[in-house]
PDB file of C-alpha atoms in Angstrom:
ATOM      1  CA  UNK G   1       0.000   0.000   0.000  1.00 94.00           C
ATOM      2  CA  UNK G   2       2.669   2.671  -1.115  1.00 98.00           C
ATOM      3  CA  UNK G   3      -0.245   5.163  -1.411  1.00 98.00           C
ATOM      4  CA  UNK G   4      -2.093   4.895   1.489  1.00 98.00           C
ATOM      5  CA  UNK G   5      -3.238   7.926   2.619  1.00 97.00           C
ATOM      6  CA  UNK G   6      -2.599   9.792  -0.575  1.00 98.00           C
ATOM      7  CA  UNK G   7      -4.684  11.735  -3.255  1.00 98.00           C
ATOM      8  CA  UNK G   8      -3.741  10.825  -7.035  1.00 98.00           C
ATOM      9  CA  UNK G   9      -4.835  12.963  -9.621  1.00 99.00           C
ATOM     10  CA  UNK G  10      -4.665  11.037 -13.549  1.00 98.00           C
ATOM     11  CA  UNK G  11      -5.710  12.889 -16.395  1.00 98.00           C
ATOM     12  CA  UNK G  12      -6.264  11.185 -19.945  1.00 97.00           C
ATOM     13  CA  UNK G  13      -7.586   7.670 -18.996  1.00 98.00           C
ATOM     14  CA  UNK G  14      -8.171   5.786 -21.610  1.00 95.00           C
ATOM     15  CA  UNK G  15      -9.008   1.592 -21.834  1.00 94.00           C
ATOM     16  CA  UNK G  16      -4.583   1.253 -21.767  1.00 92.00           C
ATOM     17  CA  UNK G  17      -2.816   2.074 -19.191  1.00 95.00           C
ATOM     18  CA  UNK G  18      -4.936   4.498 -17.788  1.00 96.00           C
ATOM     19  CA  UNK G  19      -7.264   2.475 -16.570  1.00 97.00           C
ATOM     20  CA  UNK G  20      -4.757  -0.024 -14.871  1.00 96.00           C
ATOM     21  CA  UNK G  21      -2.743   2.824 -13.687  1.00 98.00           C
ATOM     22  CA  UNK G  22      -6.203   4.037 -11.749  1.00 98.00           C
ATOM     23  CA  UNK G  23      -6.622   0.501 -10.407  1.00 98.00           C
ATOM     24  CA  UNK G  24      -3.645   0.212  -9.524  1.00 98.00           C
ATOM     25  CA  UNK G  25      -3.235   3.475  -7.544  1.00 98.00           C
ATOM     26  CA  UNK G  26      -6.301   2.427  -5.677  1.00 98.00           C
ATOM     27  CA  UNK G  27      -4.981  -0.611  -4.720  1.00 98.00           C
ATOM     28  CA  UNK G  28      -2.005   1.037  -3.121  1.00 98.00           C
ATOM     29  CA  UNK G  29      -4.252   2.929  -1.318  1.00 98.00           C
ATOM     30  CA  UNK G  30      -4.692   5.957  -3.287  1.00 98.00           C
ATOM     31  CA  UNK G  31      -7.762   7.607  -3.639  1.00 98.00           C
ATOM     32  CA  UNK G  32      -8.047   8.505  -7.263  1.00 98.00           C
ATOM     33  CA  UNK G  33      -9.721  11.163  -9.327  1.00 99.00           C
ATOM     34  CA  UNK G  34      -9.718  10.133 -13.209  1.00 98.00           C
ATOM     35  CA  UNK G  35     -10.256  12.547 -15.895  1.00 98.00           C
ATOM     36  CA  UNK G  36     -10.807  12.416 -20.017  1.00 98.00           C
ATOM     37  CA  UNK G  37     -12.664  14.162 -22.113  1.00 98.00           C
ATOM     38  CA  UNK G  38     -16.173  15.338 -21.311  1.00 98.00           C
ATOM     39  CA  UNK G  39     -17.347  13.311 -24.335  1.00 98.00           C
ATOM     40  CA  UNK G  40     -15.568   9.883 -22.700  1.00 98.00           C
ATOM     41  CA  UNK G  41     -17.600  10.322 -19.444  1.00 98.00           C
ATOM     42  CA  UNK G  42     -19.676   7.242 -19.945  1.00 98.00           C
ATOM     43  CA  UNK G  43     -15.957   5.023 -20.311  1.00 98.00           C
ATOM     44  CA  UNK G  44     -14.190   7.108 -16.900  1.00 98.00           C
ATOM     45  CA  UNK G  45     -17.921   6.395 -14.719  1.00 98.00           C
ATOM     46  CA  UNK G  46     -17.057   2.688 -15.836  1.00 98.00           C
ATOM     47  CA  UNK G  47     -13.484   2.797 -14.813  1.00 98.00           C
ATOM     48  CA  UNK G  48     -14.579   4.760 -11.412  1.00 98.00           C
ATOM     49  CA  UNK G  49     -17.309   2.210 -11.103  1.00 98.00           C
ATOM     50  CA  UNK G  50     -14.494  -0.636 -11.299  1.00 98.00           C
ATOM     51  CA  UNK G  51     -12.367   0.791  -8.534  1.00 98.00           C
ATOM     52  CA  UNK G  52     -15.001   1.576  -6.435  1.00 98.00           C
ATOM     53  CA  UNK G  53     -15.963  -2.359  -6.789  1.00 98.00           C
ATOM     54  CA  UNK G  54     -12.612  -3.040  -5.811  1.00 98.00           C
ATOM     55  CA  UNK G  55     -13.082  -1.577  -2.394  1.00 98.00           C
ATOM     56  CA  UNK G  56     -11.188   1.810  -3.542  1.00 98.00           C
ATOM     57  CA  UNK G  57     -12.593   5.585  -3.265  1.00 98.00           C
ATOM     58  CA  UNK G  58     -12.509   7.692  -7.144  1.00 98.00           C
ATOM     59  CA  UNK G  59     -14.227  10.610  -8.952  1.00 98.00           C
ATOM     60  CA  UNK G  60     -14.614  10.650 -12.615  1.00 98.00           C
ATOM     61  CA  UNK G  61     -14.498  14.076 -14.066  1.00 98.00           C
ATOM     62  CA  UNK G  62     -15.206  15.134 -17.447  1.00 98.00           C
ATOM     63  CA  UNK G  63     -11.727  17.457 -18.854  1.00 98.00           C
ATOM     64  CA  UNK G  64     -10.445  18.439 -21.772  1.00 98.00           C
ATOM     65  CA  UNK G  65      -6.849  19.633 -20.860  1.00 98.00           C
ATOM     66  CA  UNK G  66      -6.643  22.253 -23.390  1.00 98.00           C
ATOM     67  CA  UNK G  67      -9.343  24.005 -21.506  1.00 98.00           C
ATOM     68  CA  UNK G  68      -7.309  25.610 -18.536  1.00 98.00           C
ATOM     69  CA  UNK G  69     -10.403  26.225 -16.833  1.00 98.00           C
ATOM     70  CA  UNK G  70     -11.835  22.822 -17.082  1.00 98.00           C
ATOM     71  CA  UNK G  71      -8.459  21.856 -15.906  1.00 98.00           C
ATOM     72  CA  UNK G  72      -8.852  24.099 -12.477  1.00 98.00           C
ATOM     73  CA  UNK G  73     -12.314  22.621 -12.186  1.00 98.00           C
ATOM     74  CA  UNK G  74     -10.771  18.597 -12.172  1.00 98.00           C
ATOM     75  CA  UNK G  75      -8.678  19.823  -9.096  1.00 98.00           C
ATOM     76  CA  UNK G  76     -11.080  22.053  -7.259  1.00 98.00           C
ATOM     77  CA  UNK G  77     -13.488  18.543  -7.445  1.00 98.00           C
ATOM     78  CA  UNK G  78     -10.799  16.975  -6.857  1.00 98.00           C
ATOM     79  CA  UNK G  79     -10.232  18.606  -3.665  1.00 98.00           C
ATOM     80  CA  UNK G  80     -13.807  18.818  -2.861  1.00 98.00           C
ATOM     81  CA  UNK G  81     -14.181  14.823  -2.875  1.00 98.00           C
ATOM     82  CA  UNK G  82     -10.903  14.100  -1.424  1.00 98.00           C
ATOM     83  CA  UNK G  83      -9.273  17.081   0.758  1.00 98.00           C
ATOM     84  CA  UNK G  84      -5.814  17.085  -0.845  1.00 98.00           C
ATOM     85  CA  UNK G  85      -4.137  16.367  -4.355  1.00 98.00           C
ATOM     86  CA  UNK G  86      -0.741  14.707  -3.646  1.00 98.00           C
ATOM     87  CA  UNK G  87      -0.002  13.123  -6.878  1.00 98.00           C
ATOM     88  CA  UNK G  88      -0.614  14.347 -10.606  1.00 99.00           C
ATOM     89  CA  UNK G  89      -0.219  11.744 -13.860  1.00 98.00           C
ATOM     90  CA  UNK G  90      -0.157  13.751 -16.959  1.00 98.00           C
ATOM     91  CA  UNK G  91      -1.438  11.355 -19.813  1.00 98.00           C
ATOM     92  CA  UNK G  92      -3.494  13.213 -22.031  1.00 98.00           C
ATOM     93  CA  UNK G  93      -2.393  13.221 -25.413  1.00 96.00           C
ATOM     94  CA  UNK G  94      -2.725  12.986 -29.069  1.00 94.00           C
ATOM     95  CA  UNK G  95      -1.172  11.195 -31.910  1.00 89.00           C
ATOM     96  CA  UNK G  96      -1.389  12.548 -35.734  1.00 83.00           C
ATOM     97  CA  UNK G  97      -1.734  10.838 -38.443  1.00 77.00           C
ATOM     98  CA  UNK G  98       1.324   8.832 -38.937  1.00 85.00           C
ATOM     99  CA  UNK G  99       2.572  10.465 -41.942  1.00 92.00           C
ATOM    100  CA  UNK G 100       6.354  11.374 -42.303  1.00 94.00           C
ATOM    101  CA  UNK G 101       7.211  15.055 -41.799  1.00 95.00           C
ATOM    102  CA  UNK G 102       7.304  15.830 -45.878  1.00 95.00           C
ATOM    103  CA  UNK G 103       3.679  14.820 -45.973  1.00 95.00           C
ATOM    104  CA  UNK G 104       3.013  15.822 -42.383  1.00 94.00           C
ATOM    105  CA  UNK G 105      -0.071  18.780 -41.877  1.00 94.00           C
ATOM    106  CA  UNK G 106       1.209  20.607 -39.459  1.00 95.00           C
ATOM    107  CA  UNK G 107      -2.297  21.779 -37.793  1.00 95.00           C
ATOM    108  CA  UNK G 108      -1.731  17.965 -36.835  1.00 95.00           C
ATOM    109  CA  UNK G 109       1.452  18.855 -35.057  1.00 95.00           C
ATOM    110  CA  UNK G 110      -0.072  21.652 -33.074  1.00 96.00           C
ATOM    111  CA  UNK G 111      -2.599  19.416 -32.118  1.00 96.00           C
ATOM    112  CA  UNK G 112      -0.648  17.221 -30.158  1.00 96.00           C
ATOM    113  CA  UNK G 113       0.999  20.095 -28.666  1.00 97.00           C
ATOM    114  CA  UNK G 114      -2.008  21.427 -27.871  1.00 98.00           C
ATOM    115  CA  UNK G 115      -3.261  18.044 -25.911  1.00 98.00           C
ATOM    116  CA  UNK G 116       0.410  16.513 -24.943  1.00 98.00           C
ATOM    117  CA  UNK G 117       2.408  19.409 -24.157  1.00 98.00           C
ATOM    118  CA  UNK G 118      -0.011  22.146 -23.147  1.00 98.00           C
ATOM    119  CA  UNK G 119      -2.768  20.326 -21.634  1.00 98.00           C
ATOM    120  CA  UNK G 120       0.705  18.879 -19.199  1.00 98.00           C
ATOM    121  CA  UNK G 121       1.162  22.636 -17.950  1.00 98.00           C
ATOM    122  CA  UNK G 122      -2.607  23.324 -17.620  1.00 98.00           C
ATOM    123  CA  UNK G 123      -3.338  20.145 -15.648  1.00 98.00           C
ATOM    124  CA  UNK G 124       0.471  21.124 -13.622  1.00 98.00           C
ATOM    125  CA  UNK G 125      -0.608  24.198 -13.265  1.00 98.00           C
ATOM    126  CA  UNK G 126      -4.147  23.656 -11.464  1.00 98.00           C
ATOM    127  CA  UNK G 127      -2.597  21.285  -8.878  1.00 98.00           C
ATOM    128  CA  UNK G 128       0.655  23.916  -7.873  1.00 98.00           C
ATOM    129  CA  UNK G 129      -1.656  26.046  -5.513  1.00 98.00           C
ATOM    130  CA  UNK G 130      -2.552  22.704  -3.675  1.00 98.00           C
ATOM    131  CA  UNK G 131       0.758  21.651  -3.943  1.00 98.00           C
ATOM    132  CA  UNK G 132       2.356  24.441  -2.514  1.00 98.00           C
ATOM    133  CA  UNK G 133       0.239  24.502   0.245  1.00 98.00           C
ATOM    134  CA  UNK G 134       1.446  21.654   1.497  1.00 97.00           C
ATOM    135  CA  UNK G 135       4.399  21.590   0.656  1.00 98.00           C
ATOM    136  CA  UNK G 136       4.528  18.643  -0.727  1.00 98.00           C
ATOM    137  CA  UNK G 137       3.706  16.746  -4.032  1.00 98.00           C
ATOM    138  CA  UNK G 138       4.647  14.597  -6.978  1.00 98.00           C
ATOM    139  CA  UNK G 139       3.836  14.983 -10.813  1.00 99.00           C
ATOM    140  CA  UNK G 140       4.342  12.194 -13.169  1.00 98.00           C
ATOM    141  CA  UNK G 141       4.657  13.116 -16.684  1.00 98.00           C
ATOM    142  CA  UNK G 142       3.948   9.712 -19.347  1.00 98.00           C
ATOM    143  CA  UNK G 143       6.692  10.229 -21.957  1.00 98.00           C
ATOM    144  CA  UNK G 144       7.560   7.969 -24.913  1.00 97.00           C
ATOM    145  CA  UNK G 145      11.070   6.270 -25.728  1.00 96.00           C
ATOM    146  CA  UNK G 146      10.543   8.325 -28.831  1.00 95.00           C
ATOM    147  CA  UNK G 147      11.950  11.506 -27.534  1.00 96.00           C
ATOM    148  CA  UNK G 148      15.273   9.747 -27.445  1.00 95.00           C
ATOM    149  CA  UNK G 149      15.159   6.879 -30.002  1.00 93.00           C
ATOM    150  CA  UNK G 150      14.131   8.327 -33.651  1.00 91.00           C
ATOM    151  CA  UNK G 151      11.285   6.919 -34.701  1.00 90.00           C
ATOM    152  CA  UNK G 152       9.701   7.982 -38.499  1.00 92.00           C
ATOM    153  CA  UNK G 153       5.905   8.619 -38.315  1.00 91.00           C
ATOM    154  CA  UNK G 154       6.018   9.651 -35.036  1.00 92.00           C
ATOM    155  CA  UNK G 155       7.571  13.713 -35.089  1.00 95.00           C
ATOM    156  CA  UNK G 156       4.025  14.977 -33.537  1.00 96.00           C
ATOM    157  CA  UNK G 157       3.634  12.984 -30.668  1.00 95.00           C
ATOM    158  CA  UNK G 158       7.195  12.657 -29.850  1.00 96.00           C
ATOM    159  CA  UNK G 159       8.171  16.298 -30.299  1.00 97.00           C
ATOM    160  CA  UNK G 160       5.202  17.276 -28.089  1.00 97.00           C
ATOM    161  CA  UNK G 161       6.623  14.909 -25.944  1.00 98.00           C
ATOM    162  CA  UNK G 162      10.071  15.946 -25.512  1.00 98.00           C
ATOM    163  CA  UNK G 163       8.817  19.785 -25.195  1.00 98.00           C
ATOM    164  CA  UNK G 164       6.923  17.798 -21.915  1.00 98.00           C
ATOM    165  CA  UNK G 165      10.662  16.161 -20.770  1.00 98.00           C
ATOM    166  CA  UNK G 166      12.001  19.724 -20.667  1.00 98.00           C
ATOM    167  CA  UNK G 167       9.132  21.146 -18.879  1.00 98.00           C
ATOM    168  CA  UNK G 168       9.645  18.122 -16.040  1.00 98.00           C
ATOM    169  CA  UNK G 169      13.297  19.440 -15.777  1.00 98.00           C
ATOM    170  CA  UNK G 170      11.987  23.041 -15.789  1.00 98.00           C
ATOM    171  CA  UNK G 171       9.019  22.509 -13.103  1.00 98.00           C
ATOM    172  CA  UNK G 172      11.689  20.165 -11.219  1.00 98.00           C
ATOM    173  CA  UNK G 173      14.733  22.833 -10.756  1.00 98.00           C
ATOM    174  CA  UNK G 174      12.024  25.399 -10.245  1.00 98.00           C
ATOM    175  CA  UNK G 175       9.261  24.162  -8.098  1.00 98.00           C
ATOM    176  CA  UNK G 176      11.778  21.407  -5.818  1.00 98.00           C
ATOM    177  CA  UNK G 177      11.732  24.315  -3.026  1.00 98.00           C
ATOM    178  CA  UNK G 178       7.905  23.436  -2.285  1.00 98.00           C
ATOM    179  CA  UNK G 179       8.910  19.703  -1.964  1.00 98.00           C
ATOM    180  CA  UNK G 180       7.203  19.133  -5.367  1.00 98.00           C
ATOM    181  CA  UNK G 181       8.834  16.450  -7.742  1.00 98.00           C
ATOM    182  CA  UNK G 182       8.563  16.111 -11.389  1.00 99.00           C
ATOM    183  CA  UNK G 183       9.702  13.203 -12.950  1.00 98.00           C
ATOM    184  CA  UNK G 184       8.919  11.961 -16.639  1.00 98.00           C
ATOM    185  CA  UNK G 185       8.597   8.066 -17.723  1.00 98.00           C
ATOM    186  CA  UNK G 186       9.620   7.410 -21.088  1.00 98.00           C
ATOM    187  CA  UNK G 187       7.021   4.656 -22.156  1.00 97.00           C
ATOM    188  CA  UNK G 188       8.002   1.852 -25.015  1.00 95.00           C
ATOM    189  CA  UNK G 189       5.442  -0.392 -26.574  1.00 94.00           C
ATOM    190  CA  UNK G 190       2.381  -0.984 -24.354  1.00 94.00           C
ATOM    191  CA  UNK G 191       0.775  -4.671 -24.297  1.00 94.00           C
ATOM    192  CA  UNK G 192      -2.605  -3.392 -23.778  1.00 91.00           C
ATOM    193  CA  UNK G 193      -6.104  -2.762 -25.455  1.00 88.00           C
ATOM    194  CA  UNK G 194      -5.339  -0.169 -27.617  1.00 86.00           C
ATOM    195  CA  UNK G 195      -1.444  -1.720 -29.129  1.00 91.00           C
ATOM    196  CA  UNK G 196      -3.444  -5.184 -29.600  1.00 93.00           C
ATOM    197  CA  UNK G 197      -5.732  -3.914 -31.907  1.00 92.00           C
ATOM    198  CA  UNK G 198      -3.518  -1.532 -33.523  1.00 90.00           C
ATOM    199  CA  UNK G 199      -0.955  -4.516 -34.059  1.00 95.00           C
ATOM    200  CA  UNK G 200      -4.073  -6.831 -35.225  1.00 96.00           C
ATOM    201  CA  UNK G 201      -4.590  -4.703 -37.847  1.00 94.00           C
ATOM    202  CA  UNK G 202      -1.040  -4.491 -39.339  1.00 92.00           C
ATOM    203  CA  UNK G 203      -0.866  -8.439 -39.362  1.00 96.00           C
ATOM    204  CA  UNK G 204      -3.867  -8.487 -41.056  1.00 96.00           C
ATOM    205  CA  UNK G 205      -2.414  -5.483 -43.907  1.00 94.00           C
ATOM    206  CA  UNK G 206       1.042  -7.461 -44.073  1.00 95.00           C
ATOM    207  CA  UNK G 207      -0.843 -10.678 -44.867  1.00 97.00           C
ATOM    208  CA  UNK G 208       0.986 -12.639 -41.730  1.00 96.00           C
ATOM    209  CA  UNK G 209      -0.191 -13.985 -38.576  1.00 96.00           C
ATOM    210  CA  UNK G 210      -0.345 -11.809 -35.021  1.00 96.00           C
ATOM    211  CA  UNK G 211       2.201 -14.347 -33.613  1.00 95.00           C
ATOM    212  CA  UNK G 212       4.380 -13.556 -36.485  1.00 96.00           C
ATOM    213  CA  UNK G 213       4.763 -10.020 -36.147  1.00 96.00           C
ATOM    214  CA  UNK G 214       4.831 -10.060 -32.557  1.00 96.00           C
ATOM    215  CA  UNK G 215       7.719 -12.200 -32.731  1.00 96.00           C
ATOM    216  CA  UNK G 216      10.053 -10.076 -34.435  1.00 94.00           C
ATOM    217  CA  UNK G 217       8.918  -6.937 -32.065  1.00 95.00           C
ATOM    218  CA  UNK G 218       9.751  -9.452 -28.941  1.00 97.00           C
ATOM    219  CA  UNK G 219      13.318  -9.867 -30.341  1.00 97.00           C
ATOM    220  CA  UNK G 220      14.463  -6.268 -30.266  1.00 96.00           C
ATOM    221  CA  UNK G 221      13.648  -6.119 -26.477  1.00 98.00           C
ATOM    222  CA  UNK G 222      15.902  -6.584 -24.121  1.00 98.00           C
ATOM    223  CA  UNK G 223      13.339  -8.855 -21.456  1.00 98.00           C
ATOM    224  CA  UNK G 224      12.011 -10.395 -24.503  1.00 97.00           C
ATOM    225  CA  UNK G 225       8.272  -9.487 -23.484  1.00 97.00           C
ATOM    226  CA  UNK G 226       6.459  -6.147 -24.592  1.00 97.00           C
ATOM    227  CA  UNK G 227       5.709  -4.677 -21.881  1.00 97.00           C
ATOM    228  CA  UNK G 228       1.973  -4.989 -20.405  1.00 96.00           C
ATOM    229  CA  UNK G 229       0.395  -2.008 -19.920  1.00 94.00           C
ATOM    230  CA  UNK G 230      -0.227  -2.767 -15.938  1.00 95.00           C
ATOM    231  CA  UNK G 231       3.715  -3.567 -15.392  1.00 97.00           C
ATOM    232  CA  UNK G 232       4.419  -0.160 -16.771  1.00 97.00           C
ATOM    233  CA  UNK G 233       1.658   1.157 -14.422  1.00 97.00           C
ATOM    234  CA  UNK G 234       3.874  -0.266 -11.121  1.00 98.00           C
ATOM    235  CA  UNK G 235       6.372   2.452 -12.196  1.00 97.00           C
ATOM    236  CA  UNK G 236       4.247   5.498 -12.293  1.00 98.00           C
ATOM    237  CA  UNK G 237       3.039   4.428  -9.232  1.00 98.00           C
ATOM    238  CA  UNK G 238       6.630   3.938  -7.855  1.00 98.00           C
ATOM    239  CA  UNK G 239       7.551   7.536  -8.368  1.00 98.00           C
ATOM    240  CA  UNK G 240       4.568   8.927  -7.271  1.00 98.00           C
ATOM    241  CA  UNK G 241       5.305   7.026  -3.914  1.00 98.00           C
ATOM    242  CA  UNK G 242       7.526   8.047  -1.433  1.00 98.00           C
ATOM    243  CA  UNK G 243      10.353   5.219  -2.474  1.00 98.00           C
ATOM    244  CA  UNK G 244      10.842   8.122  -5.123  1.00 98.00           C
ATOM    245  CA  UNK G 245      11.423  11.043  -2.410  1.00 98.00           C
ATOM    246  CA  UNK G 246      14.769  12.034  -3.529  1.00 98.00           C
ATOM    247  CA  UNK G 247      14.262  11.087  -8.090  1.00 98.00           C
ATOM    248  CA  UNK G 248      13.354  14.325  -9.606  1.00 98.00           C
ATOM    249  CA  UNK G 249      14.038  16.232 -12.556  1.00 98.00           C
ATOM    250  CA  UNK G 250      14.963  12.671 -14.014  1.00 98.00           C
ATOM    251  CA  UNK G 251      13.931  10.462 -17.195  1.00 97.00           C
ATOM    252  CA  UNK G 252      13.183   6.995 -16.587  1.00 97.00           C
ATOM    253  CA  UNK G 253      12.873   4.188 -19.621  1.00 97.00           C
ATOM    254  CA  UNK G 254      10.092   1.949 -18.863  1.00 98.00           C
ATOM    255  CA  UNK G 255      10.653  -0.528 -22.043  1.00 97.00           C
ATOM    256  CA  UNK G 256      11.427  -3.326 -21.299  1.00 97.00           C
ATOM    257  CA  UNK G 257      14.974  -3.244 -22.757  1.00 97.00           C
ATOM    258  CA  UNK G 258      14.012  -2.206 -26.127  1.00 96.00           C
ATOM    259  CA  UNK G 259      15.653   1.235 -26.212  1.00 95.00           C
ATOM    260  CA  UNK G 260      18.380   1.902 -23.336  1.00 95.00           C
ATOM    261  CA  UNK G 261      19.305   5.542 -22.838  1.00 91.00           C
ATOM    262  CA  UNK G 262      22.944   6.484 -22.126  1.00 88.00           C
TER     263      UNK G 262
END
């Protein structure tokens, strides 16, 4: 129960890791406040429905993050439900189309700034007055192994996401005097819902089995598994423990192996 007694704020839950990382926090004790967008509020009731089943406490909120004042409102109901915020996962984002930067539309670029790196400082941003207060705090910022490892197709979500590793180091240097820590996870591949499908469907358009692709993906990682979407989870919830009191300012690789930073 690394979270007991502690108020976790996650924004962007989706059916991936979202949603284990929101079981998961309640089952360390956390009492958990999910957001996603105001359209998704049927899917985030479920997920709050779940925990709640589980014997946990957690408030689904309807939030777009590029609204700063819907952002305000998630904490001030956050706070309302809950008394505190002591832990904020940023996981809101957006991915483009996929196309290589020649061919890329770059209203589809600011779009994922808008969501990954923006809606980071507006959700960062609500919780710091809280925060503050106490003196005390953690932010978790989901990055990808992209920001690091080149990866073609991918410049709009993994620019956005870099911009978000420098505002960790930024917010970390800046805000470490209130006792607030900012650390950012730099995600791989994620064996969950939204991968499977996704990796379903480029079997089926390379005219081989799922086994088949998977198996070449497996080799170029290090533990030889892509990494499930709930193991990934345990890290998040790791930092925003207090086993991560003194990690701040850093970037961690949670990838199984598959890209190892210097």
């Amino acid at each position: 129960m690394i979270l007991s007694g502690k108020t976790v704020m996650i924004s962007g839950v989706g059916p991936g890791m979202g949603r284990k990382l929101a079981l998961l926090a309640a089952a360390e004790g956390a009492k958990v406040a999910i957001g996603s967008l105001p359209s998704e509020q049927a899917f985030i009731d479920g997920v709050a429905a779940e925990v709640k089943a589980a014997g946990g406490e957690c408030i689904a909120v309807g939030c777009d993050v590029t609204d700063q004042a819907q952002c305000h409102a998630f904490a001030a109901a956050t706070i309302d439900a809950f008394g505190t915020i002591d832990g904020l996962v940023n996981s809101a984002y957006v991915h483009g189309g996929w196309d290589l930067f020649e061919d890329a539309d770059l209203d589809v670029w600011r779009r994922a700034f808008e969501v990954t790196f923006w809606g980071a400082l507006h959700m960062t941003k609500a919780v710091l007055p809280e925060m503050k207060r106490r003196r005390a705090g953690a932010v978790v910022n989901i990055s990808t192994q992209g920001t690091v490892r080149a990866l073609p197709r991918q410049g709009d979500y993994a620019c956005a996401k870099a911009a978000l590793n420098a505002a960790t180091r930024t917010c970390a240097r800046e805000l470490g005097e209130y006792g607030i820590r900012f650390v950012a996870t730099r995600m791989g591949r994620l064996w969950g819902v939204p991968y499977q499908v996704a990796m379903a469907e480029r079997a089926k358009q390379q005219g081989i089995t799922l086994d088949q692709l998977l198996d070449g993906v497996r080799a170029g990682i290090a533990l030889g598994v892509i990494p499930p979407d709930e193991e990934c989870a345990k890290g998040v919830v790791m930092f925003l423990s207090d086993y991560a009191s003194m990690i701040t300012g850093a970037g961690i690789d949670i990838n199984g192996g598959e890209y190892m930073s210097p």
